[in-house]
CSV table of C-alpha atoms in Angstrom, one decimal:
chain,number,residue,atom,x,y,z
A,126,MET,CA,-23.2,31.9,-33.4
A,127,LYS,CA,-21.6,34.7,-35.5
A,128,GLN,CA,-24.9,36.7,-35.2
A,129,PHE,CA,-24.9,36.2,-31.6
A,130,PHE,CA,-21.3,37.5,-31.1
A,131,ASN,CA,-22.0,40.4,-33.3
A,132,ASN,CA,-24.9,41.4,-31.0
A,133,LEU,CA,-22.5,41.4,-28.0
A,134,LYS,CA,-21.2,44.7,-26.6
A,135,LEU,CA,-17.5,45.4,-27.4
A,136,GLY,CA,-16.6,44.7,-23.7
A,137,MET,CA,-18.1,41.3,-23.8
A,138,LYS,CA,-16.3,40.6,-27.1
A,139,MET,CA,-13.0,41.5,-25.6
A,140,LEU,CA,-13.7,39.1,-22.7
A,141,VAL,CA,-14.1,36.0,-24.9
A,142,SER,CA,-10.3,35.2,-25.2
A,143,PRO,CA,-9.5,35.5,-21.6
A,144,LEU,CA,-12.6,33.5,-20.7
A,145,ILE,CA,-11.3,30.6,-22.7
A,146,VAL,CA,-7.9,30.8,-21.1
A,147,PHE,CA,-9.7,30.9,-17.6
A,148,ILE,CA,-11.7,27.9,-18.5
A,149,PHE,CA,-8.7,25.9,-19.3
A,150,LEU,CA,-7.0,27.1,-16.1
A,151,LEU,CA,-9.8,25.8,-14.3
A,152,LEU,CA,-9.6,22.4,-16.0
A,153,LEU,CA,-5.9,22.3,-15.3
A,154,ALA,CA,-6.3,23.2,-11.6
A,155,GLY,CA,-9.0,20.7,-11.1
A,156,GLY,CA,-7.3,17.8,-12.9
A,157,THR,CA,-4.0,18.7,-11.1
A,158,PHE,CA,-5.8,18.7,-7.7
A,159,PHE,CA,-7.5,15.4,-8.3
A,160,SER,CA,-4.1,14.0,-9.4
A,161,PHE,CA,-2.3,15.1,-6.5
A,162,TRP,CA,-4.9,13.7,-4.2
A,163,MET,CA,-4.7,10.4,-5.8
A,164,MET,CA,-1.0,10.4,-5.3
A,165,LYS,CA,-1.3,11.5,-1.7
A,166,ASN,CA,-3.7,8.4,-1.1
A,167,ALA,CA,-1.2,6.2,-2.8
A,168,ILE,CA,1.5,7.5,-0.6
A,169,ASP,CA,-0.5,7.0,2.5
A,170,ASP,CA,-1.4,3.6,1.5
A,171,ILE,CA,2.3,2.8,0.8
A,172,TYR,CA,3.1,3.8,4.5
A,173,THR,CA,0.0,3.1,6.3
A,174,ASN,CA,-0.9,-0.4,4.8
A,175,ARG,CA,1.9,-1.8,2.6
A,176,PHE,CA,5.1,-0.8,4.7
A,177,GLN,CA,3.4,-1.7,8.0
A,178,GLN,CA,1.9,-4.9,6.6
A,179,LEU,CA,5.3,-6.1,5.2
A,180,GLN,CA,7.0,-5.1,8.4
A,181,GLN,CA,4.7,-7.1,10.4
A,182,SER,CA,4.9,-10.0,8.2
A,183,LEU,CA,8.6,-10.1,8.3
A,184,GLN,CA,8.5,-9.5,12.1
A,185,ILE,CA,6.3,-12.6,12.4
A,186,ALA,CA,8.6,-14.7,10.2
A,187,GLN,CA,11.5,-13.4,12.4
A,188,ASP,CA,9.9,-14.2,15.5
A,189,ALA,CA,8.9,-17.7,14.4
A,190,ALA,CA,12.4,-18.6,13.2
A,191,ALA,CA,13.8,-17.3,16.6
A,192,ALA,CA,11.2,-19.3,18.6
A,193,ASN,CA,12.1,-22.4,16.7
A,194,GLY,CA,15.7,-21.8,17.5
A,195,THR,CA,15.0,-21.1,21.0
A,196,ILE,CA,13.3,-24.5,21.4
A,197,TYR,CA,16.4,-26.3,20.3
A,198,GLN,CA,18.4,-24.0,22.7
A,199,ILE,CA,16.1,-25.2,25.4
A,200,PHE,CA,16.7,-28.8,24.6
A,201,ASN,CA,20.5,-28.3,24.6
A,202,MET,CA,20.0,-26.7,28.1
A,203,ILE,CA,17.8,-29.5,29.3
A,204,ASN,CA,20.4,-32.0,28.2
A,205,TRP,CA,23.2,-30.2,29.8
A,206,MET,CA,21.1,-29.9,32.9
A,207,GLN,CA,21.4,-26.0,33.1
A,208,ASP,CA,19.7,-23.7,35.5
A,209,GLN,CA,16.1,-24.4,35.5
A,210,GLN,CA,15.1,-20.7,36.0
A,211,GLU,CA,16.9,-19.9,32.6
A,212,ILE,CA,15.0,-22.6,31.0
A,213,ASP,CA,11.8,-21.6,32.3
A,214,ALA,CA,12.5,-17.9,31.3
A,215,LEU,CA,13.2,-19.1,27.7
A,216,VAL,CA,10.1,-21.1,27.7
A,217,GLY,CA,8.0,-18.2,29.0
A,218,LYS,CA,9.6,-16.0,26.2
A,219,VAL,CA,8.8,-18.4,23.4
A,220,LYS,CA,5.1,-18.6,24.6
A,221,GLU,CA,4.8,-14.8,24.9
A,222,THR,CA,6.3,-14.1,21.6
A,223,MET,CA,3.8,-16.6,19.8
A,224,ALA,CA,0.8,-15.1,21.7
A,225,LEU,CA,1.8,-11.7,20.7
A,226,ASN,CA,2.0,-12.8,17.1
A,227,VAL,CA,-1.4,-14.4,17.3
A,228,ASP,CA,-2.9,-11.3,18.7
A,229,SER,CA,-1.1,-9.1,15.9
A,230,ILE,CA,-2.7,-11.3,13.1
A,231,GLU,CA,-6.0,-11.3,14.6
A,232,LYS,CA,-6.0,-7.5,14.8
A,233,SER,CA,-4.9,-7.2,11.2
A,234,LEU,CA,-7.7,-9.6,10.2
A,235,SER,CA,-10.3,-7.5,11.9
A,236,SER,CA,-8.9,-4.1,10.9
A,237,GLY,CA,-10.7,-4.2,7.5
A,238,ARG,CA,-7.6,-3.0,5.7
A,239,LEU,CA,-6.5,-6.1,4.1
A,240,SER,CA,-7.1,-7.2,0.6
A,241,GLU,CA,-8.8,-10.4,-0.2
A,242,GLY,CA,-5.3,-11.8,-1.0
A,243,GLU,CA,-3.7,-10.7,2.1
A,244,LYS,CA,-6.7,-11.9,4.3
A,245,LYS,CA,-6.5,-15.4,2.8
A,246,LEU,CA,-2.6,-15.5,3.5
A,247,TYR,CA,-3.2,-14.0,7.0
A,248,GLU,CA,-5.8,-16.6,7.8
A,249,ALA,CA,-3.4,-19.4,6.5
A,250,VAL,CA,-0.6,-18.0,8.7
A,251,LEU,CA,-2.8,-17.7,11.7
A,252,SER,CA,-4.0,-21.2,11.3
A,253,ASN,CA,-0.4,-22.5,10.8
A,254,LEU,CA,0.8,-20.4,13.9
A,255,LEU,CA,-1.8,-21.8,16.2
A,256,GLU,CA,-0.9,-25.3,15.2
A,257,TYR,CA,2.9,-24.8,15.6
A,258,GLN,CA,2.1,-23.1,19.0
A,259,LYS,CA,0.1,-26.0,20.1
A,260,ALA,CA,2.7,-28.5,18.8
A,261,SER,CA,5.8,-26.5,20.2
A,262,THR,CA,4.0,-26.2,23.6
A,263,ARG,CA,3.4,-30.0,23.7
A,264,LEU,CA,7.1,-30.6,22.7
A,265,LEU,CA,8.3,-28.2,25.4
A,266,GLU,CA,6.0,-30.0,28.1
A,267,LEU,CA,7.4,-33.4,27.1
A,268,ALA,CA,10.9,-32.2,27.3
A,269,LEU,CA,10.5,-30.8,30.8
A,270,SER,CA,8.7,-33.9,32.0
A,271,ASP,CA,10.9,-36.5,33.7
A,272,ALA,CA,8.3,-39.2,33.0
A,273,THR,CA,8.5,-38.7,29.2
A,274,SER,CA,10.2,-41.4,27.0
A,275,SER,CA,12.5,-40.2,24.3
A,276,PHE,CA,10.3,-41.6,21.5
A,277,GLN,CA,7.3,-39.4,22.6
A,278,THR,CA,9.8,-36.4,22.6
A,279,VAL,CA,11.3,-37.2,19.2
A,280,SER,CA,7.9,-37.7,17.8
A,281,ALA,CA,6.6,-34.4,19.3
A,282,GLY,CA,9.8,-32.8,17.7
A,283,MET,CA,9.1,-34.1,14.3
A,284,GLU,CA,5.6,-32.9,14.5
A,285,ALA,CA,6.7,-29.4,15.7
A,286,ASP,CA,9.3,-29.2,12.8
A,287,LYS,CA,6.5,-30.2,10.2
A,288,LYS,CA,4.4,-27.5,11.6
A,289,TYR,CA,7.0,-24.9,11.5
A,290,ALA,CA,7.9,-25.9,7.9
A,291,THR,CA,4.2,-25.3,6.9
A,292,LEU,CA,4.3,-22.0,8.8
A,293,HIS,CA,7.5,-20.8,7.3
A,294,LYS,CA,6.3,-21.7,3.6
A,295,ASN,CA,3.1,-19.5,4.2
A,296,LEU,CA,4.9,-16.6,5.9
A,297,SER,CA,7.3,-16.5,2.9
A,298,ALA,CA,4.2,-16.4,0.6
A,299,LEU,CA,2.8,-13.5,2.7
A,300,VAL,CA,6.0,-11.5,2.7
A,301,ASP,CA,6.3,-12.0,-1.1
A,302,TYR,CA,2.7,-10.9,-1.6
A,303,GLU,CA,3.1,-7.9,0.6
A,304,LYS,CA,6.2,-6.8,-1.5
A,305,LYS,CA,4.2,-7.3,-4.7
A,306,LEU,CA,1.4,-5.0,-3.3
A,307,GLY,CA,3.8,-2.5,-2.3
A,308,LYS,CA,5.6,-2.4,-5.7
A,309,TYR,CA,2.1,-2.2,-7.4
A,310,THR,CA,1.1,0.8,-5.2
A,311,TYR,CA,4.4,2.5,-5.9
A,312,ASP,CA,4.0,1.9,-9.7
A,313,SER,CA,0.4,3.3,-9.7
A,314,SER,CA,1.7,6.5,-8.0
A,315,VAL,CA,4.5,6.9,-10.4
A,316,SER,CA,2.0,6.4,-13.3
A,317,SER,CA,-0.4,8.9,-11.8
A,318,PHE,CA,2.5,11.5,-11.6
A,319,TYR,CA,3.3,11.1,-15.3
A,320,PHE,CA,-0.4,11.2,-16.3
A,321,THR,CA,-0.7,14.5,-14.5
A,322,LEU,CA,2.5,15.9,-16.0
A,323,ALA,CA,1.3,14.8,-19.5
A,324,ALA,CA,-2.2,16.2,-18.9
A,325,PHE,CA,-0.8,19.5,-17.8
A,326,VAL,CA,1.3,19.9,-20.8
A,327,VAL,CA,-1.4,19.0,-23.2
A,328,VAL,CA,-4.0,21.4,-21.4
A,329,PHE,CA,-1.4,24.2,-21.3
A,330,ILE,CA,-0.6,23.9,-25.3
A,331,LEU,CA,-4.5,23.7,-25.9
A,332,ALA,CA,-5.0,26.9,-23.8
A,333,VAL,CA,-2.2,28.7,-25.7
A,334,ILE,CA,-3.4,27.6,-29.1
A,335,LEU,CA,-7.2,28.2,-28.4
A,336,SER,CA,-6.6,31.5,-26.9
A,337,TYR,CA,-4.5,32.8,-29.7
A,338,ILE,CA,-7.1,31.6,-32.4
A,339,ALA,CA,-9.8,33.1,-30.3
A,340,ALA,CA,-8.0,36.4,-29.9
A,341,ILE,CA,-7.5,36.5,-33.9
A,342,ALA,CA,-11.1,35.6,-34.5
A,343,VAL,CA,-12.3,38.2,-32.0
A,344,THR,CA,-10.1,40.8,-33.5
A,345,ARG,CA,-11.4,40.1,-37.1
A,346,LEU,CA,-15.1,40.0,-35.9
A,347,ILE,CA,-14.6,43.3,-34.2
A,348,LEU,CA,-12.5,45.0,-37.0
A,349,THR,CA,-14.5,43.8,-40.2
A,350,PRO,CA,-17.6,45.9,-39.1
A,351,LEU,CA,-15.4,49.0,-38.4
A,352,LYS,CA,-13.6,48.5,-41.6
A,353,LYS,CA,-17.1,48.5,-43.6
A,354,ALA,CA,-18.2,51.4,-41.6
A,355,ILE,CA,-15.3,53.5,-42.3
A,356,GLY,CA,-15.4,52.3,-46.0
A,357,VAL,CA,-19.0,53.8,-46.3
A,358,LEU,CA,-18.1,57.0,-44.5
A,359,GLY,CA,-15.2,57.3,-46.8
């Protein structure tokens, strides 16, 4: 290696130290770009997936609670013999909200963006929502029918409440899971940032130390033959 260096021209020898610095700069730039790209993907995932999925699960939970409350409101309106058009409007609103939530969940399941854990929870919520939709629709039909006995209505109401309790349980599990995934993605992004910062500092220090050592070594390798030549001539 020493013989190879001695055979180099003076100009090439002078480029050794800057070349070492340049190589480390390339490593630093490549590592920084890769880390920033990973952080960008994490930020995109936080908004595109985690935030939107959490928002959707919270909206479905809110809609389910509102629908359940509206059903009881419809019952009170029927008992107080209020305007039938208002009752029909509320019934239509409940059915429309549930249909929209079913469509929203089905789109999420077919999007390919869900993790395995999310997919299982969404499938469970969809199944619960369809069962609750069926039970609540049956309940409303019985409540609006004059020929229905109170026993049938109470029985249907108990069934609807049971379905809603199961739906609420799985929706709560889904919301908690989405929050956990969001926190995990955020923590990964922060860890990536600190790793990039640490790598930047390490590479910078190594570049300074090695370039200094290389500069001294090159200087000695250049000056040693000159000193010998001067000694011979002297």
